[in-house]
Amino acid sequence: MPKPRALTALVPLLLLAATATACGTDRGPGAGQAGTVDPALPVSGTHWSIKAVTVDGRRSTAPADARVEFKEDGRAQGNTGCNHFGATVGVNGDTLTVTQNEITEIGCPGDRDRFEKELITAFSGALKGTIKGERFTLASADGRNGLELTSEPGAPLRGTTWHIDSLVSGATVSSLPPGSGGKARIVLGEDGRVTGNLGCNNFSATARVDGTTLTVEGPAATTRMRCASPEMELETKLYELLDGPLTYRLDHRTLTLTDASGEGLTATVAG
């Protein structure tokens, strides 16, 4: 049996198949040979939003921030809508063989925990892939398990509402304090201001971007609401963090900010 080829083979093969269907069968000699595939097709670094999964014939709509990226080294990584996951992927023709091998352990609310389990089940084993325009479907041989994906555009650093979803300490990523409400967000404006919410209160400050360094200048101005203890715990942490130079890394739709000691946060674009 042929060995799975590198992941980068998938999109050219699927696009070639789609082209053959669109053009019909009345083609000249040599049509469809490998040499007719454009080598510049954007294969590596493709990103997809997960719209739904099907397990044992039951379809479930995905959370807004569920996504997957196919990397050029035969890896796939993404987010279930709660936890980050990673897998190895081999390709043989239009079939992917997916082996799940890592997932973070952030606690998920009930609905997201259920969807996460379904996603890991559906995105495993041998799956036939089909790309039509911006849509990408994966299905098991019996059709009972599968994924529905759509092409996902990247997000710019400025003008995007970044929802803070985890805290970073060195190589460790942890969930936000339970009960902190999911309100924390930041927006970097074109006018040199950074605004948002620290988990309880709204804030505003001046920010400067130089290369990969984001510097929040001076203490942030905040509202003066009193909130529940988990929200105030998160607010204190973020207020201390957003005071001085931070290294930022923008990875498609994920923003990571860390200070010189390795303390920081990750934020994503929902929807």
PDB file of N, CA, C and O in Angstrom, residues 10-72:
ATOM      1  N   LEU A  10      -2.156  17.613  -0.623  1.00  0.00           N
ATOM      2  CA  LEU A  10      -3.611  17.514  -0.577  1.00  0.00           C
ATOM      3  C   LEU A  10      -4.310  18.518  -1.466  1.00  0.00           C
ATOM      4  O   LEU A  10      -5.095  18.153  -2.330  1.00  0.00           O
ATOM      5  N   VAL A  11      -4.042  19.800  -1.267  1.00  0.00           N
ATOM      6  CA  VAL A  11      -4.825  20.808  -1.962  1.00  0.00           C
ATOM      7  C   VAL A  11      -4.627  20.763  -3.464  1.00  0.00           C
ATOM      8  O   VAL A  11      -5.583  20.854  -4.225  1.00  0.00           O
ATOM      9  N   PRO A  12      -3.350  20.612  -3.970  1.00  0.00           N
ATOM     10  CA  PRO A  12      -3.224  20.501  -5.414  1.00  0.00           C
ATOM     11  C   PRO A  12      -4.035  19.349  -5.992  1.00  0.00           C
ATOM     12  O   PRO A  12      -4.658  19.479  -7.036  1.00  0.00           O
ATOM     13  N   LEU A  13      -4.038  18.186  -5.315  1.00  0.00           N
ATOM     14  CA  LEU A  13      -4.764  17.037  -5.834  1.00  0.00           C
ATOM     15  C   LEU A  13      -6.254  17.286  -5.844  1.00  0.00           C
ATOM     16  O   LEU A  13      -6.955  16.974  -6.807  1.00  0.00           O
ATOM     17  N   LEU A  14      -6.770  17.889  -4.768  1.00  0.00           N
ATOM     18  CA  LEU A  14      -8.194  18.151  -4.702  1.00  0.00           C
ATOM     19  C   LEU A  14      -8.603  19.212  -5.713  1.00  0.00           C
ATOM     20  O   LEU A  14      -9.648  19.110  -6.352  1.00  0.00           O
ATOM     21  N   LEU A  15      -7.775  20.268  -5.849  1.00  0.00           N
ATOM     22  CA  LEU A  15      -8.093  21.305  -6.821  1.00  0.00           C
ATOM     23  C   LEU A  15      -8.016  20.765  -8.245  1.00  0.00           C
ATOM     24  O   LEU A  15      -8.791  21.139  -9.106  1.00  0.00           O
ATOM     25  N   LEU A  16      -7.057  19.857  -8.496  1.00  0.00           N
ATOM     26  CA  LEU A  16      -6.955  19.247  -9.814  1.00  0.00           C
ATOM     27  C   LEU A  16      -8.214  18.450 -10.126  1.00  0.00           C
ATOM     28  O   LEU A  16      -8.753  18.514 -11.231  1.00  0.00           O
ATOM     29  N   ALA A  17      -8.700  17.699  -9.119  1.00  0.00           N
ATOM     30  CA  ALA A  17      -9.918  16.920  -9.317  1.00  0.00           C
ATOM     31  C   ALA A  17     -11.108  17.832  -9.594  1.00  0.00           C
ATOM     32  O   ALA A  17     -11.935  17.557 -10.458  1.00  0.00           O
ATOM     33  N   ALA A  18     -11.181  18.955  -8.839  1.00  0.00           N
ATOM     34  CA  ALA A  18     -12.289  19.886  -9.037  1.00  0.00           C
ATOM     35  C   ALA A  18     -12.232  20.504 -10.422  1.00  0.00           C
ATOM     36  O   ALA A  18     -13.249  20.708 -11.095  1.00  0.00           O
ATOM     37  N   THR A  19     -11.024  20.815 -10.907  1.00  0.00           N
ATOM     38  CA  THR A  19     -10.863  21.400 -12.233  1.00  0.00           C
ATOM     39  C   THR A  19     -11.311  20.425 -13.304  1.00  0.00           C
ATOM     40  O   THR A  19     -11.978  20.774 -14.269  1.00  0.00           O
ATOM     41  N   ALA A  20     -10.944  19.136 -13.130  1.00  0.00           N
ATOM     42  CA  ALA A  20     -11.336  18.121 -14.104  1.00  0.00           C
ATOM     43  C   ALA A  20     -12.841  18.006 -14.195  1.00  0.00           C
ATOM     44  O   ALA A  20     -13.415  17.900 -15.283  1.00  0.00           O
ATOM     45  N   THR A  21     -13.528  18.082 -13.042  1.00  0.00           N
ATOM     46  CA  THR A  21     -14.980  17.975 -13.045  1.00  0.00           C
ATOM     47  C   THR A  21     -15.609  19.167 -13.734  1.00  0.00           C
ATOM     48  O   THR A  21     -16.542  19.048 -14.520  1.00  0.00           O
ATOM     49  N   ALA A  22     -15.088  20.384 -13.418  1.00  0.00           N
ATOM     50  CA  ALA A  22     -15.664  21.602 -13.966  1.00  0.00           C
ATOM     51  C   ALA A  22     -15.492  21.664 -15.480  1.00  0.00           C
ATOM     52  O   ALA A  22     -16.336  22.191 -16.204  1.00  0.00           O
ATOM     53  N   CYS A  23     -14.393  21.132 -15.993  1.00  0.00           N
ATOM     54  CA  CYS A  23     -14.097  21.247 -17.417  1.00  0.00           C
ATOM     55  C   CYS A  23     -14.691  20.114 -18.245  1.00  0.00           C
ATOM     56  O   CYS A  23     -14.609  20.123 -19.478  1.00  0.00           O
ATOM     57  N   GLY A  24     -15.232  19.092 -17.627  1.00  0.00           N
ATOM     58  CA  GLY A  24     -15.812  17.980 -18.357  1.00  0.00           C
ATOM     59  C   GLY A  24     -14.756  16.955 -18.724  1.00  0.00           C
ATOM     60  O   GLY A  24     -13.606  17.037 -18.336  1.00  0.00           O
ATOM     61  N   THR A  25     -15.162  15.967 -19.511  1.00  0.00           N
ATOM     62  CA  THR A  25     -14.257  14.874 -19.841  1.00  0.00           C
ATOM     63  C   THR A  25     -13.642  15.017 -21.214  1.00  0.00           C
ATOM     64  O   THR A  25     -12.786  14.235 -21.598  1.00  0.00           O
ATOM     65  N   ASP A  26     -14.073  16.012 -22.004  1.00  0.00           N
ATOM     66  CA  ASP A  26     -13.589  16.173 -23.372  1.00  0.00           C
ATOM     67  C   ASP A  26     -12.301  16.974 -23.359  1.00  0.00           C
ATOM     68  O   ASP A  26     -12.280  18.167 -23.665  1.00  0.00           O
ATOM     69  N   ARG A  27     -11.176  16.325 -22.974  1.00  0.00           N
ATOM     70  CA  ARG A  27      -9.916  17.018 -22.781  1.00  0.00           C
ATOM     71  C   ARG A  27      -8.867  16.426 -23.711  1.00  0.00           C
ATOM     72  O   ARG A  27      -8.911  15.254 -24.057  1.00  0.00           O
ATOM     73  N   GLY A  28      -7.885  17.260 -24.079  1.00  0.00           N
ATOM     74  CA  GLY A  28      -6.858  16.839 -25.023  1.00  0.00           C
ATOM     75  C   GLY A  28      -5.827  15.941 -24.387  1.00  0.00           C
ATOM     76  O   GLY A  28      -5.808  15.736 -23.168  1.00  0.00           O
ATOM     77  N   PRO A  29      -4.932  15.372 -25.183  1.00  0.00           N
ATOM     78  CA  PRO A  29      -3.875  14.501 -24.672  1.00  0.00           C
ATOM     79  C   PRO A  29      -3.012  15.220 -23.645  1.00  0.00           C
ATOM     80  O   PRO A  29      -2.689  16.393 -23.807  1.00  0.00           O
ATOM     81  N   GLY A  30      -2.662  14.502 -22.618  1.00  0.00           N
ATOM     82  CA  GLY A  30      -1.770  15.062 -21.601  1.00  0.00           C
ATOM     83  C   GLY A  30      -2.496  15.842 -20.530  1.00  0.00           C
ATOM     84  O   GLY A  30      -1.902  16.227 -19.544  1.00  0.00           O
ATOM     85  N   ALA A  31      -3.780  16.127 -20.714  1.00  0.00           N
ATOM     86  CA  ALA A  31      -4.506  16.889 -19.696  1.00  0.00           C
ATOM     87  C   ALA A  31      -4.572  16.093 -18.418  1.00  0.00           C
ATOM     88  O   ALA A  31      -4.788  14.903 -18.413  1.00  0.00           O
ATOM     89  N   GLY A  32      -4.398  16.820 -17.286  1.00  0.00           N
ATOM     90  CA  GLY A  32      -4.485  16.167 -15.990  1.00  0.00           C
ATOM     91  C   GLY A  32      -3.181  15.615 -15.498  1.00  0.00           C
ATOM     92  O   GLY A  32      -3.110  15.075 -14.409  1.00  0.00           O
ATOM     93  N   GLN A  33      -2.077  15.729 -16.268  1.00  0.00           N
ATOM     94  CA  GLN A  33      -0.789  15.258 -15.793  1.00  0.00           C
ATOM     95  C   GLN A  33      -0.275  16.183 -14.711  1.00  0.00           C
ATOM     96  O   GLN A  33      -0.671  17.346 -14.597  1.00  0.00           O
ATOM     97  N   ALA A  34       0.663  15.671 -13.886  1.00  0.00           N
ATOM     98  CA  ALA A  34       1.166  16.448 -12.759  1.00  0.00           C
ATOM     99  C   ALA A  34       1.755  17.777 -13.198  1.00  0.00           C
ATOM    100  O   ALA A  34       1.688  18.772 -12.494  1.00  0.00           O
ATOM    101  N   GLY A  35       2.337  17.818 -14.417  1.00  0.00           N
ATOM    102  CA  GLY A  35       2.965  19.043 -14.876  1.00  0.00           C
ATOM    103  C   GLY A  35       1.997  20.177 -15.101  1.00  0.00           C
ATOM    104  O   GLY A  35       2.408  21.321 -15.247  1.00  0.00           O
ATOM    105  N   THR A  36       0.680  19.889 -15.160  1.00  0.00           N
ATOM    106  CA  THR A  36      -0.298  20.948 -15.380  1.00  0.00           C
ATOM    107  C   THR A  36      -0.721  21.619 -14.080  1.00  0.00           C
ATOM    108  O   THR A  36      -1.454  22.585 -14.098  1.00  0.00           O
ATOM    109  N   VAL A  37      -0.285  21.126 -12.929  1.00  0.00           N
ATOM    110  CA  VAL A  37      -0.647  21.703 -11.635  1.00  0.00           C
ATOM    111  C   VAL A  37       0.281  22.869 -11.333  1.00  0.00           C
ATOM    112  O   VAL A  37       1.493  22.739 -11.399  1.00  0.00           O
ATOM    113  N   ASP A  38      -0.308  24.013 -11.023  1.00  0.00           N
ATOM    114  CA  ASP A  38       0.484  25.202 -10.720  1.00  0.00           C
ATOM    115  C   ASP A  38       1.253  24.981  -9.427  1.00  0.00           C
ATOM    116  O   ASP A  38       0.649  24.810  -8.371  1.00  0.00           O
ATOM    117  N   PRO A  39       2.593  24.994  -9.449  1.00  0.00           N
ATOM    118  CA  PRO A  39       3.358  24.742  -8.220  1.00  0.00           C
ATOM    119  C   PRO A  39       3.235  25.861  -7.199  1.00  0.00           C
ATOM    120  O   PRO A  39       3.644  25.716  -6.062  1.00  0.00           O
ATOM    121  N   ALA A  40       2.680  27.003  -7.616  1.00  0.00           N
ATOM    122  CA  ALA A  40       2.566  28.138  -6.696  1.00  0.00           C
ATOM    123  C   ALA A  40       1.245  28.150  -5.942  1.00  0.00           C
ATOM    124  O   ALA A  40       0.927  29.136  -5.293  1.00  0.00           O
ATOM    125  N   LEU A  41       0.434  27.102  -6.059  1.00  0.00           N
ATOM    126  CA  LEU A  41      -0.821  27.059  -5.313  1.00  0.00           C
ATOM    127  C   LEU A  41      -0.548  27.227  -3.818  1.00  0.00           C
ATOM    128  O   LEU A  41       0.406  26.664  -3.283  1.00  0.00           O
ATOM    129  N   PRO A  42      -1.379  28.001  -3.119  1.00  0.00           N
ATOM    130  CA  PRO A  42      -1.163  28.273  -1.690  1.00  0.00           C
ATOM    131  C   PRO A  42      -1.524  27.080  -0.819  1.00  0.00           C
ATOM    132  O   PRO A  42      -2.579  27.033  -0.192  1.00  0.00           O
ATOM    133  N   VAL A  43      -0.635  26.098  -0.772  1.00  0.00           N
ATOM    134  CA  VAL A  43      -0.941  24.849  -0.077  1.00  0.00           C
ATOM    135  C   VAL A  43      -0.613  24.936   1.410  1.00  0.00           C
ATOM    136  O   VAL A  43      -1.444  24.653   2.262  1.00  0.00           O
ATOM    137  N   SER A  44       0.610  25.306   1.732  1.00  0.00           N
ATOM    138  CA  SER A  44       1.015  25.343   3.138  1.00  0.00           C
ATOM    139  C   SER A  44       0.414  26.563   3.832  1.00  0.00           C
ATOM    140  O   SER A  44       0.133  27.591   3.205  1.00  0.00           O
ATOM    141  N   GLY A  45       0.218  26.432   5.128  1.00  0.00           N
ATOM    142  CA  GLY A  45      -0.303  27.549   5.911  1.00  0.00           C
ATOM    143  C   GLY A  45      -1.766  27.854   5.673  1.00  0.00           C
ATOM    144  O   GLY A  45      -2.204  28.973   5.924  1.00  0.00           O
ATOM    145  N   THR A  46      -2.549  26.881   5.170  1.00  0.00           N
ATOM    146  CA  THR A  46      -3.980  27.131   4.975  1.00  0.00           C
ATOM    147  C   THR A  46      -4.718  26.999   6.303  1.00  0.00           C
ATOM    148  O   THR A  46      -4.403  26.151   7.133  1.00  0.00           O
ATOM    149  N   HIS A  47      -5.690  27.876   6.491  1.00  0.00           N
ATOM    150  CA  HIS A  47      -6.449  27.932   7.736  1.00  0.00           C
ATOM    151  C   HIS A  47      -7.932  27.783   7.424  1.00  0.00           C
ATOM    152  O   HIS A  47      -8.435  28.323   6.441  1.00  0.00           O
ATOM    153  N   TRP A  48      -8.625  27.062   8.314  1.00  0.00           N
ATOM    154  CA  TRP A  48     -10.040  26.775   8.096  1.00  0.00           C
ATOM    155  C   TRP A  48     -10.834  26.972   9.380  1.00  0.00           C
ATOM    156  O   TRP A  48     -10.385  26.606  10.463  1.00  0.00           O
ATOM    157  N   SER A  49     -12.021  27.547   9.239  1.00  0.00           N
ATOM    158  CA  SER A  49     -12.985  27.581  10.336  1.00  0.00           C
ATOM    159  C   SER A  49     -13.764  26.268  10.322  1.00  0.00           C
ATOM    160  O   SER A  49     -14.173  25.799   9.254  1.00  0.00           O
ATOM    161  N   ILE A  50     -13.949  25.694  11.498  1.00  0.00           N
ATOM    162  CA  ILE A  50     -14.752  24.476  11.607  1.00  0.00           C
ATOM    163  C   ILE A  50     -16.203  24.902  11.802  1.00  0.00           C
ATOM    164  O   ILE A  50     -16.536  25.569  12.785  1.00  0.00           O
ATOM    165  N   LYS A  51     -17.061  24.548  10.856  1.00  0.00           N
ATOM    166  CA  LYS A  51     -18.459  24.958  10.928  1.00  0.00           C
ATOM    167  C   LYS A  51     -19.349  23.914  11.589  1.00  0.00           C
ATOM    168  O   LYS A  51     -20.321  24.254  12.270  1.00  0.00           O
ATOM    169  N   ALA A  52     -19.033  22.630  11.382  1.00  0.00           N
ATOM    170  CA  ALA A  52     -19.844  21.566  11.981  1.00  0.00           C
ATOM    171  C   ALA A  52     -19.084  20.258  11.920  1.00  0.00           C
ATOM    172  O   ALA A  52     -18.167  20.096  11.106  1.00  0.00           O
ATOM    173  N   VAL A  53     -19.449  19.333  12.812  1.00  0.00           N
ATOM    174  CA  VAL A  53     -18.922  17.972  12.752  1.00  0.00           C
ATOM    175  C   VAL A  53     -20.097  17.006  12.808  1.00  0.00           C
ATOM    176  O   VAL A  53     -21.171  17.334  13.325  1.00  0.00           O
ATOM    177  N   THR A  54     -19.863  15.828  12.250  1.00  0.00           N
ATOM    178  CA  THR A  54     -20.867  14.773  12.305  1.00  0.00           C
ATOM    179  C   THR A  54     -20.227  13.527  12.900  1.00  0.00           C
ATOM    180  O   THR A  54     -19.138  13.124  12.478  1.00  0.00           O
ATOM    181  N   VAL A  55     -20.870  12.950  13.900  1.00  0.00           N
ATOM    182  CA  VAL A  55     -20.405  11.721  14.536  1.00  0.00           C
ATOM    183  C   VAL A  55     -21.576  10.751  14.605  1.00  0.00           C
ATOM    184  O   VAL A  55     -22.652  11.097  15.127  1.00  0.00           O
ATOM    185  N   ASP A  56     -21.384   9.556  14.040  1.00  0.00           N
ATOM    186  CA  ASP A  56     -22.441   8.536  13.983  1.00  0.00           C
ATOM    187  C   ASP A  56     -23.725   9.098  13.379  1.00  0.00           C
ATOM    188  O   ASP A  56     -24.837   8.797  13.832  1.00  0.00           O
ATOM    189  N   GLY A  57     -23.575   9.954  12.365  1.00  0.00           N
ATOM    190  CA  GLY A  57     -24.726  10.505  11.665  1.00  0.00           C
ATOM    191  C   GLY A  57     -25.365  11.702  12.338  1.00  0.00           C
ATOM    192  O   GLY A  57     -26.304  12.292  11.785  1.00  0.00           O
ATOM    193  N   ARG A  58     -24.862  12.105  13.514  1.00  0.00           N
ATOM    194  CA  ARG A  58     -25.444  13.241  14.236  1.00  0.00           C
ATOM    195  C   ARG A  58     -24.589  14.481  13.998  1.00  0.00           C
ATOM    196  O   ARG A  58     -23.418  14.496  14.343  1.00  0.00           O
ATOM    197  N   ARG A  59     -25.176  15.532  13.432  1.00  0.00           N
ATOM    198  CA  ARG A  59     -24.463  16.762  13.096  1.00  0.00           C
ATOM    199  C   ARG A  59     -24.546  17.767  14.235  1.00  0.00           C
ATOM    200  O   ARG A  59     -25.621  18.004  14.790  1.00  0.00           O
ATOM    201  N   SER A  60     -23.388  18.390  14.581  1.00  0.00           N
ATOM    202  CA  SER A  60     -23.336  19.406  15.625  1.00  0.00           C
ATOM    203  C   SER A  60     -22.650  20.658  15.085  1.00  0.00           C
ATOM    204  O   SER A  60     -21.571  20.564  14.498  1.00  0.00           O
ATOM    205  N   THR A  61     -23.268  21.813  15.278  1.00  0.00           N
ATOM    206  CA  THR A  61     -22.682  23.079  14.862  1.00  0.00           C
ATOM    207  C   THR A  61     -21.534  23.441  15.779  1.00  0.00           C
ATOM    208  O   THR A  61     -21.616  23.275  17.005  1.00  0.00           O
ATOM    209  N   ALA A  62     -20.444  23.964  15.207  1.00  0.00           N
ATOM    210  CA  ALA A  62     -19.239  24.269  15.974  1.00  0.00           C
ATOM    211  C   ALA A  62     -19.347  25.622  16.674  1.00  0.00           C
ATOM    212  O   ALA A  62     -20.054  26.511  16.201  1.00  0.00           O
ATOM    213  N   PRO A  63     -18.639  25.802  17.796  1.00  0.00           N
ATOM    214  CA  PRO A  63     -18.499  27.134  18.376  1.00  0.00           C
ATOM    215  C   PRO A  63     -17.818  28.071  17.379  1.00  0.00           C
ATOM    216  O   PRO A  63     -17.103  27.633  16.469  1.00  0.00           O
ATOM    217  N   ALA A  64     -18.019  29.364  17.558  1.00  0.00           N
ATOM    218  CA  ALA A  64     -17.537  30.338  16.579  1.00  0.00           C
ATOM    219  C   ALA A  64     -16.030  30.314  16.392  1.00  0.00           C
ATOM    220  O   ALA A  64     -15.528  30.631  15.316  1.00  0.00           O
ATOM    221  N   ASP A  65     -15.269  29.946  17.431  1.00  0.00           N
ATOM    222  CA  ASP A  65     -13.815  30.023  17.339  1.00  0.00           C
ATOM    223  C   ASP A  65     -13.142  28.669  17.102  1.00  0.00           C
ATOM    224  O   ASP A  65     -11.926  28.543  17.233  1.00  0.00           O
ATOM    225  N   ALA A  66     -13.892  27.649  16.715  1.00  0.00           N
ATOM    226  CA  ALA A  66     -13.280  26.355  16.380  1.00  0.00           C
ATOM    227  C   ALA A  66     -12.603  26.466  15.014  1.00  0.00           C
ATOM    228  O   ALA A  66     -13.192  26.979  14.057  1.00  0.00           O
ATOM    229  N   ARG A  67     -11.379  25.973  14.911  1.00  0.00           N
ATOM    230  CA  ARG A  67     -10.613  26.156  13.672  1.00  0.00           C
ATOM    231  C   ARG A  67      -9.515  25.106  13.586  1.00  0.00           C
ATOM    232  O   ARG A  67      -9.164  24.467  14.573  1.00  0.00           O
ATOM    233  N   VAL A  68      -8.938  24.973  12.380  1.00  0.00           N
ATOM    234  CA  VAL A  68      -7.821  24.057  12.177  1.00  0.00           C
ATOM    235  C   VAL A  68      -6.902  24.639  11.110  1.00  0.00           C
ATOM    236  O   VAL A  68      -7.366  25.262  10.152  1.00  0.00           O
ATOM    237  N   GLU A  69      -5.613  24.441  11.275  1.00  0.00           N
ATOM    238  CA  GLU A  69      -4.597  24.869  10.318  1.00  0.00           C
ATOM    239  C   GLU A  69      -3.812  23.649   9.868  1.00  0.00           C
ATOM    240  O   GLU A  69      -3.366  22.848  10.689  1.00  0.00           O
ATOM    241  N   PHE A  70      -3.629  23.507   8.554  1.00  0.00           N
ATOM    242  CA  PHE A  70      -2.790  22.453   8.008  1.00  0.00           C
ATOM    243  C   PHE A  70      -1.413  23.042   7.696  1.00  0.00           C
ATOM    244  O   PHE A  70      -1.293  23.937   6.863  1.00  0.00           O
ATOM    245  N   LYS A  71      -0.396  22.533   8.353  1.00  0.00           N
ATOM    246  CA  LYS A  71       0.947  23.064   8.196  1.00  0.00           C
ATOM    247  C   LYS A  71       1.721  22.263   7.164  1.00  0.00           C
ATOM    248  O   LYS A  71       1.356  21.156   6.812  1.00  0.00           O
ATOM    249  N   GLU A  72       2.829  22.829   6.702  1.00  0.00           N
ATOM    250  CA  GLU A  72       3.575  22.210   5.614  1.00  0.00           C
ATOM    251  C   GLU A  72       4.420  21.022   6.050  1.00  0.00           C
ATOM    252  O   GLU A  72       4.963  20.297   5.215  1.00  0.00           O
TER     253      GLU A  72
END
